[in-house]
Amino acid sequence: MADHPLDPALIRRAAAMLATSERVAVLTGAGVSAESGVPTFRASDGLWEGHRIEDVATPQGYAKNPLLVWQFYNARRANVATVTPNPAHFALAVLEAHFGDRFTVITQNVDGLHQQAGAKNVLEVHGSLRRTRCPNCGDVADRGLETLSDKPECLKCGRAVRPDIVWFGETLPPDIWQKAQEAAEECDTLIVVGTSAVVYPAAGLIGVVKRRSQWGAKLAGDVIEVNLEPTDASAHADVGLYAPAGVVLPLVVEKFKELVADAK
Ligand code: OAD
Ligand code: ZN
């Protein structure tokens, strides 16, 4: 039973890591939003809601068929407009309230649900479904979740805009990525939630936490993995909690609060 995901001893170990941490970072992926009703990406058929990834999530796909790409992202925008944060998002927001600016959420998600749950320090390394970007004048606009046409126009120059999403083959926004690396370099504990950890460079942040002692920075930090099943990140995990994030994270945070109260 020792390895059972909801073994109280494992929950306690994770909570104790957090309670003794000065700084905490969290790396989240699609799994943290799964219980809200946002579909994850890597279905067994290799398709993304019926589409080939090359067609809907690459600059080449967009160049070839912008209409299809916008239909795809508009469907995702419509889905996100109907969902709400789940207990996993809220538990992380409670932790942030405790740590303040010593707590950073690095998310690969583009759904905005962390912020909706009250999180403030969120680094969206793959962009946001809410924003459009103009390849002509560079304007980035927050369009919320309003219905957009399948050929939306720039509010500044009137030319066609694209989703402000990082597609395969594109670089991450440099300022945000810089902050994400700093958070990974400086944290005492990294919680990795609901990501298959196969998409780089985001997944590389997990190794940063473990390897950094070698380059003379802070000693290696602890990694807590929360996922339905082990992933490519599991070899780095000091504690693995393999059950739904919306169940696990509230338990960890509850235990964390107890430990912090006892220490006072
Ligand atoms: P994936 O779909 O690759 O992985 C989702 C992970 O969440 C899997 O490991 C699942 O086991 C896990 N999972 C599912 N439900 C869960 C739950 N209730 N609780 C905990 N874990 C759960 O999604 P990502 O790793 O986020 O990029 O994918 C990374 C990137 O690839 C995305 O950001 C996206 C995609 O292409 C862009 O859009 C640029
Ligand atoms: Zn423009």
CSV table of C-alpha atoms and ligand atoms in Angstrom, one decimal:
chain,number,residue,atom,x,y,z
A,1,MET,CA,0.0,0.0,0.0
A,2,ALA,CA,3.0,2.3,0.5
A,3,ASP,CA,2.9,3.4,-3.1
A,4,HIS,CA,-0.9,4.0,-3.3
A,5,PRO,CA,-1.4,7.5,-4.6
A,6,LEU,CA,-3.6,8.6,-1.8
A,7,ASP,CA,-1.5,7.0,0.8
A,8,PRO,CA,-1.6,9.7,3.6
A,9,ALA,CA,2.1,9.3,4.1
A,10,LEU,CA,2.8,10.4,0.5
A,11,ILE,CA,0.4,13.3,0.8
A,12,ARG,CA,2.2,14.3,4.0
A,13,ARG,CA,5.6,14.0,2.4
A,14,ALA,CA,4.5,16.3,-0.4
A,15,ALA,CA,2.9,18.8,2.0
A,16,ALA,CA,6.1,18.7,4.2
A,17,MET,CA,8.2,19.6,1.1
A,18,LEU,CA,6.0,22.6,0.5
A,19,ALA,CA,5.9,23.6,4.2
A,20,THR,CA,9.8,23.7,4.3
A,21,SER,CA,10.1,25.6,1.0
A,22,GLU,CA,10.9,29.2,0.6
A,23,ARG,CA,10.0,29.3,-3.1
A,24,VAL,CA,7.6,27.1,-5.0
A,25,ALA,CA,7.0,26.7,-8.7
A,26,VAL,CA,4.3,24.8,-10.5
A,27,LEU,CA,4.4,23.5,-14.1
A,28,THR,CA,0.9,22.6,-15.4
A,29,GLY,CA,-0.4,21.0,-18.5
A,30,ALA,CA,-3.8,20.0,-20.0
A,31,GLY,CA,-4.5,17.5,-17.2
A,32,VAL,CA,-5.0,20.2,-14.6
A,33,SER,CA,-8.0,21.4,-16.7
A,34,ALA,CA,-9.3,18.0,-17.6
A,35,GLU,CA,-11.8,17.9,-14.7
A,36,SER,CA,-13.1,21.2,-15.8
A,37,GLY,CA,-14.1,19.7,-19.1
A,38,VAL,CA,-11.2,20.9,-21.3
A,39,PRO,CA,-10.0,18.0,-23.5
A,40,THR,CA,-6.3,17.0,-23.2
A,41,PHE,CA,-4.1,16.7,-26.3
A,42,ARG,CA,-2.5,13.4,-26.7
A,43,ALA,CA,-5.4,11.0,-27.5
A,44,SER,CA,-4.4,7.5,-28.5
A,45,ASP,CA,-5.4,8.2,-32.2
A,46,GLY,CA,-2.7,10.8,-32.5
A,47,LEU,CA,-5.2,13.4,-33.6
A,48,TRP,CA,-6.2,16.6,-31.9
A,49,GLU,CA,-10.0,16.7,-31.8
A,50,GLY,CA,-10.0,15.1,-35.2
A,51,HIS,CA,-7.3,17.2,-36.7
A,52,ARG,CA,-3.6,16.5,-37.5
A,53,ILE,CA,-1.4,18.6,-35.3
A,54,GLU,CA,0.5,19.9,-38.4
A,55,ASP,CA,-2.8,21.3,-39.8
A,56,VAL,CA,-3.9,23.3,-36.8
A,57,ALA,CA,-0.9,23.9,-34.6
A,58,THR,CA,2.0,24.9,-36.9
A,59,PRO,CA,2.7,28.2,-38.8
A,60,GLN,CA,2.7,26.1,-42.0
A,61,GLY,CA,-0.8,24.8,-41.3
A,62,TYR,CA,-1.9,28.4,-40.7
A,63,ALA,CA,-0.3,29.6,-43.9
A,64,LYS,CA,-2.0,26.9,-45.8
A,65,ASN,CA,-5.5,27.1,-44.4
A,66,PRO,CA,-6.1,30.0,-41.9
A,67,LEU,CA,-9.9,29.4,-42.0
A,68,LEU,CA,-9.5,25.9,-40.7
A,69,VAL,CA,-7.1,27.0,-38.0
A,70,TRP,CA,-9.5,29.7,-36.9
A,71,GLN,CA,-12.5,27.3,-36.9
A,72,PHE,CA,-10.4,25.0,-34.7
A,73,TYR,CA,-9.4,27.8,-32.2
A,74,ASN,CA,-12.9,29.3,-32.2
A,75,ALA,CA,-14.3,25.9,-31.2
A,76,ARG,CA,-11.7,25.8,-28.3
A,77,ARG,CA,-12.6,29.4,-27.3
A,78,ALA,CA,-16.3,28.4,-27.2
A,79,ASN,CA,-15.5,25.4,-25.1
A,80,VAL,CA,-13.5,27.4,-22.6
A,81,ALA,CA,-16.3,30.0,-22.4
A,82,THR,CA,-18.5,27.2,-20.9
A,83,VAL,CA,-16.1,25.8,-18.3
A,84,THR,CA,-15.0,26.8,-14.8
A,85,PRO,CA,-11.9,26.2,-12.7
A,86,ASN,CA,-11.8,22.9,-10.7
A,87,PRO,CA,-10.5,22.1,-7.2
A,88,ALA,CA,-7.0,21.6,-8.6
A,89,HIS,CA,-6.9,25.3,-9.8
A,90,PHE,CA,-8.4,26.5,-6.6
A,91,ALA,CA,-6.0,24.5,-4.4
A,92,LEU,CA,-3.0,26.0,-6.3
A,93,ALA,CA,-4.5,29.5,-5.8
A,94,VAL,CA,-4.7,28.9,-2.1
A,95,LEU,CA,-1.0,28.0,-2.0
A,96,GLU,CA,-0.2,31.1,-3.9
A,97,ALA,CA,-2.1,33.1,-1.3
A,98,HIS,CA,0.2,31.7,1.3
A,99,PHE,CA,3.5,32.2,-0.6
A,100,GLY,CA,2.7,35.4,-2.3
A,101,ASP,CA,5.3,36.4,-4.9
A,102,ARG,CA,7.5,33.4,-3.9
A,103,PHE,CA,5.0,31.2,-5.9
A,104,THR,CA,4.9,30.9,-9.6
A,105,VAL,CA,2.6,29.0,-11.9
A,106,ILE,CA,4.1,28.1,-15.2
A,107,THR,CA,1.3,26.9,-17.4
A,108,GLN,CA,1.4,25.3,-20.9
A,109,ASN,CA,-2.4,25.8,-21.0
A,110,VAL,CA,-4.0,28.5,-23.0
A,111,ASP,CA,-7.4,28.4,-21.2
A,112,GLY,CA,-6.9,31.1,-18.5
A,113,LEU,CA,-8.4,28.9,-15.8
A,114,HIS,CA,-5.6,29.4,-13.2
A,115,GLN,CA,-6.3,33.2,-13.3
A,116,GLN,CA,-10.0,32.5,-13.2
A,117,ALA,CA,-9.4,30.6,-9.9
A,118,GLY,CA,-7.6,33.6,-8.5
A,119,ALA,CA,-4.0,32.9,-9.3
A,120,LYS,CA,-2.0,36.1,-10.0
A,121,ASN,CA,1.5,35.0,-10.8
A,122,VAL,CA,0.9,32.9,-13.9
A,123,LEU,CA,3.3,32.6,-16.8
A,124,GLU,CA,1.6,31.5,-19.9
A,125,VAL,CA,4.5,30.0,-21.9
A,126,HIS,CA,2.3,28.8,-24.8
A,127,GLY,CA,0.2,31.9,-25.1
A,128,SER,CA,-3.6,32.4,-24.6
A,129,LEU,CA,-6.8,31.5,-26.4
A,130,ARG,CA,-8.1,34.9,-25.4
A,131,ARG,CA,-5.5,36.9,-27.4
A,132,THR,CA,-5.0,37.6,-31.1
A,133,ARG,CA,-1.7,38.7,-32.6
A,134,CYS,CA,-1.3,40.7,-35.8
A,135,PRO,CA,1.6,39.5,-38.1
A,136,ASN,CA,1.3,42.8,-39.9
A,137,CYS,CA,1.6,45.5,-37.2
A,138,GLY,CA,2.5,43.3,-34.2
A,139,ASP,CA,-0.5,44.3,-32.1
A,140,VAL,CA,-1.5,41.8,-29.4
A,141,ALA,CA,-5.1,42.2,-28.3
A,142,ASP,CA,-7.1,40.6,-25.5
A,143,ARG,CA,-10.4,39.6,-27.2
A,144,GLY,CA,-11.7,37.8,-24.1
A,145,LEU,CA,-13.9,34.9,-25.1
A,146,GLU,CA,-16.2,36.9,-27.4
A,147,THR,CA,-17.2,35.1,-30.6
A,148,LEU,CA,-14.8,35.9,-33.3
A,149,SER,CA,-15.3,35.3,-37.0
A,150,ASP,CA,-13.3,32.6,-38.9
A,151,LYS,CA,-11.3,35.5,-40.4
A,152,PRO,CA,-10.8,37.9,-37.5
A,153,GLU,CA,-9.2,41.3,-38.2
A,154,CYS,CA,-6.7,43.4,-36.4
A,155,LEU,CA,-8.3,46.1,-34.3
A,156,LYS,CA,-5.4,48.5,-35.2
A,157,CYS,CA,-4.6,47.9,-38.9
A,158,GLY,CA,-7.5,45.8,-40.1
A,159,ARG,CA,-5.4,42.9,-41.5
A,160,ALA,CA,-5.9,39.3,-40.6
A,161,VAL,CA,-4.8,38.2,-37.2
A,162,ARG,CA,-3.7,34.8,-35.8
A,163,PRO,CA,-4.2,33.3,-32.4
A,164,ASP,CA,-1.6,34.4,-29.9
A,165,ILE,CA,-0.6,30.8,-29.3
A,166,VAL,CA,2.9,29.2,-29.6
A,167,TRP,CA,2.7,26.6,-32.3
A,168,PHE,CA,5.1,23.7,-33.0
A,169,GLY,CA,8.3,25.0,-34.5
A,170,GLU,CA,7.9,28.5,-32.9
A,171,THR,CA,9.9,30.0,-30.1
A,172,LEU,CA,8.3,30.8,-26.7
A,173,PRO,CA,7.8,34.4,-25.8
A,174,PRO,CA,11.3,35.3,-24.5
A,175,ASP,CA,10.4,37.5,-21.5
A,176,ILE,CA,8.0,35.0,-20.2
A,177,TRP,CA,10.3,32.0,-20.8
A,178,GLN,CA,13.1,33.8,-19.0
A,179,LYS,CA,10.9,34.2,-16.0
A,180,ALA,CA,9.9,30.6,-16.1
A,181,GLN,CA,13.5,29.5,-16.2
A,182,GLU,CA,14.3,31.7,-13.2
A,183,ALA,CA,11.3,30.3,-11.3
A,184,ALA,CA,12.6,26.8,-12.0
A,185,GLU,CA,16.2,27.7,-11.0
A,186,GLU,CA,15.1,29.4,-7.8
A,187,CYS,CA,12.4,27.1,-6.4
A,188,ASP,CA,12.8,24.7,-3.6
A,189,THR,CA,9.9,22.6,-4.8
A,190,LEU,CA,8.4,22.2,-8.2
A,191,ILE,CA,4.9,20.7,-8.5
A,192,VAL,CA,4.4,19.1,-12.0
A,193,VAL,CA,0.7,18.7,-12.7
A,194,GLY,CA,-1.2,17.1,-15.5
A,195,THR,CA,1.5,17.2,-18.2
A,196,SER,CA,2.8,14.4,-20.4
A,197,ALA,CA,6.1,16.2,-20.2
A,198,VAL,CA,7.0,15.5,-23.8
A,199,VAL,CA,6.8,19.0,-25.3
A,200,TYR,CA,10.0,21.0,-25.0
A,201,PRO,CA,11.4,23.4,-23.9
A,202,ALA,CA,8.6,23.5,-21.2
A,203,ALA,CA,9.3,19.9,-20.1
A,204,GLY,CA,12.9,20.8,-19.7
A,205,LEU,CA,12.2,22.9,-16.7
A,206,ILE,CA,11.8,19.7,-14.6
A,207,GLY,CA,15.4,18.8,-15.4
A,208,VAL,CA,16.5,22.3,-14.5
A,209,VAL,CA,15.3,21.8,-10.9
A,210,LYS,CA,17.2,18.6,-10.6
A,211,ARG,CA,20.4,19.4,-12.5
A,212,ARG,CA,21.1,22.9,-11.2
A,213,SER,CA,23.4,21.8,-8.4
A,214,GLN,CA,25.9,20.8,-11.1
A,215,TRP,CA,26.3,24.4,-12.3
A,216,GLY,CA,26.9,25.8,-8.9
A,217,ALA,CA,23.5,27.4,-8.4
A,218,LYS,CA,21.1,26.5,-5.6
A,219,LEU,CA,21.0,22.8,-4.6
A,220,ALA,CA,18.6,20.6,-6.5
A,221,GLY,CA,15.0,21.1,-5.5
A,222,ASP,CA,12.3,18.6,-4.9
A,223,VAL,CA,9.8,17.6,-7.6
A,224,ILE,CA,6.2,16.5,-6.8
A,225,GLU,CA,4.4,14.9,-9.8
A,226,VAL,CA,0.6,14.8,-9.9
A,227,ASN,CA,-0.9,12.9,-12.8
A,228,LEU,CA,-3.2,10.1,-13.6
A,229,GLU,CA,-0.2,7.9,-14.5
A,230,PRO,CA,3.6,8.1,-14.6
A,231,THR,CA,5.1,10.2,-17.4
A,232,ASP,CA,8.4,11.2,-18.9
A,233,ALA,CA,8.8,13.4,-15.9
A,234,SER,CA,8.5,10.6,-13.3
A,235,ALA,CA,12.2,9.7,-13.2
A,236,HIS,CA,12.7,13.2,-11.7
A,237,ALA,CA,9.9,13.0,-9.2
A,238,ASP,CA,10.7,12.7,-5.5
A,239,VAL,CA,7.0,12.1,-4.8
A,240,GLY,CA,4.5,10.8,-7.4
A,241,LEU,CA,0.8,11.2,-6.7
A,242,TYR,CA,-1.0,9.3,-9.4
A,243,ALA,CA,-4.7,10.2,-9.1
A,244,PRO,CA,-6.8,13.1,-10.5
A,245,ALA,CA,-5.3,16.5,-9.7
A,246,GLY,CA,-8.7,17.8,-8.5
A,247,VAL,CA,-8.6,15.1,-5.8
A,248,VAL,CA,-4.9,15.1,-4.9
A,249,LEU,CA,-4.1,18.9,-4.7
A,250,PRO,CA,-6.8,19.8,-2.2
A,251,LEU,CA,-5.6,17.0,0.0
A,252,VAL,CA,-2.0,18.2,-0.2
A,253,VAL,CA,-3.0,21.8,0.5
A,254,GLU,CA,-5.1,20.8,3.4
A,255,LYS,CA,-2.2,18.9,4.9
A,256,PHE,CA,0.2,21.8,4.1
A,257,LYS,CA,-2.1,24.2,6.1
A,258,GLU,CA,-2.1,21.8,9.1
A,259,LEU,CA,1.7,21.5,9.1
A,260,VAL,CA,2.2,25.3,8.8
A,261,ALA,CA,-0.3,25.9,11.6
A,262,ASP,CA,1.5,23.3,13.8
A,263,ALA,CA,4.8,24.9,13.2
A,264,LYS,CA,3.6,28.2,14.6
B,1,OAD,P1,-1.1,16.2,-22.8
B,1,OAD,O1,-2.4,16.0,-23.4
B,1,OAD,O2,0.1,15.8,-23.6
B,1,OAD,O3,-1.0,15.5,-21.4
B,1,OAD,C1,-2.0,15.6,-20.4
B,1,OAD,C2,-1.5,14.9,-19.2
B,1,OAD,O4,-2.5,15.1,-18.2
B,1,OAD,C3,-1.4,13.4,-19.4
B,1,OAD,O5,-0.1,13.0,-18.8
B,1,OAD,C4,-2.5,12.8,-18.6
B,1,OAD,O6,-2.2,11.5,-17.9
B,1,OAD,C5,-2.7,13.9,-17.5
B,1,OAD,N1,-4.1,14.0,-17.0
B,1,OAD,C6,-5.3,13.8,-17.6
B,1,OAD,N2,-6.3,14.0,-16.7
B,1,OAD,C7,-5.8,14.3,-15.5
B,1,OAD,C8,-6.3,14.7,-14.2
B,1,OAD,N3,-7.6,14.7,-14.0
B,1,OAD,N4,-5.4,14.9,-13.2
B,1,OAD,C9,-4.1,14.8,-13.4
B,1,OAD,N5,-3.5,14.5,-14.6
B,1,OAD,C10,-4.3,14.3,-15.7
B,1,OAD,O7,-1.0,17.8,-22.5
B,1,OAD,P2,0.3,18.7,-22.2
B,1,OAD,O8,1.4,18.0,-21.5
B,1,OAD,O9,-0.2,19.9,-21.5
B,1,OAD,O10,0.9,23.0,-26.9
B,1,OAD,O11,0.8,19.1,-23.6
B,1,OAD,C11,1.8,20.0,-23.8
B,1,OAD,C12,1.6,20.9,-25.0
B,1,OAD,O12,1.4,20.1,-26.2
B,1,OAD,C13,0.4,21.8,-24.9
B,1,OAD,O13,0.6,23.0,-24.2
B,1,OAD,C14,0.0,22.0,-26.3
B,1,OAD,C15,0.3,20.7,-26.9
B,1,OAD,O14,0.5,20.6,-28.2
B,1,OAD,C16,0.4,24.0,-27.5
B,1,OAD,O15,-0.7,24.2,-27.7
B,1,OAD,C17,1.5,25.0,-28.0
B,2,ZN,ZN,-2.4,44.9,-37.1
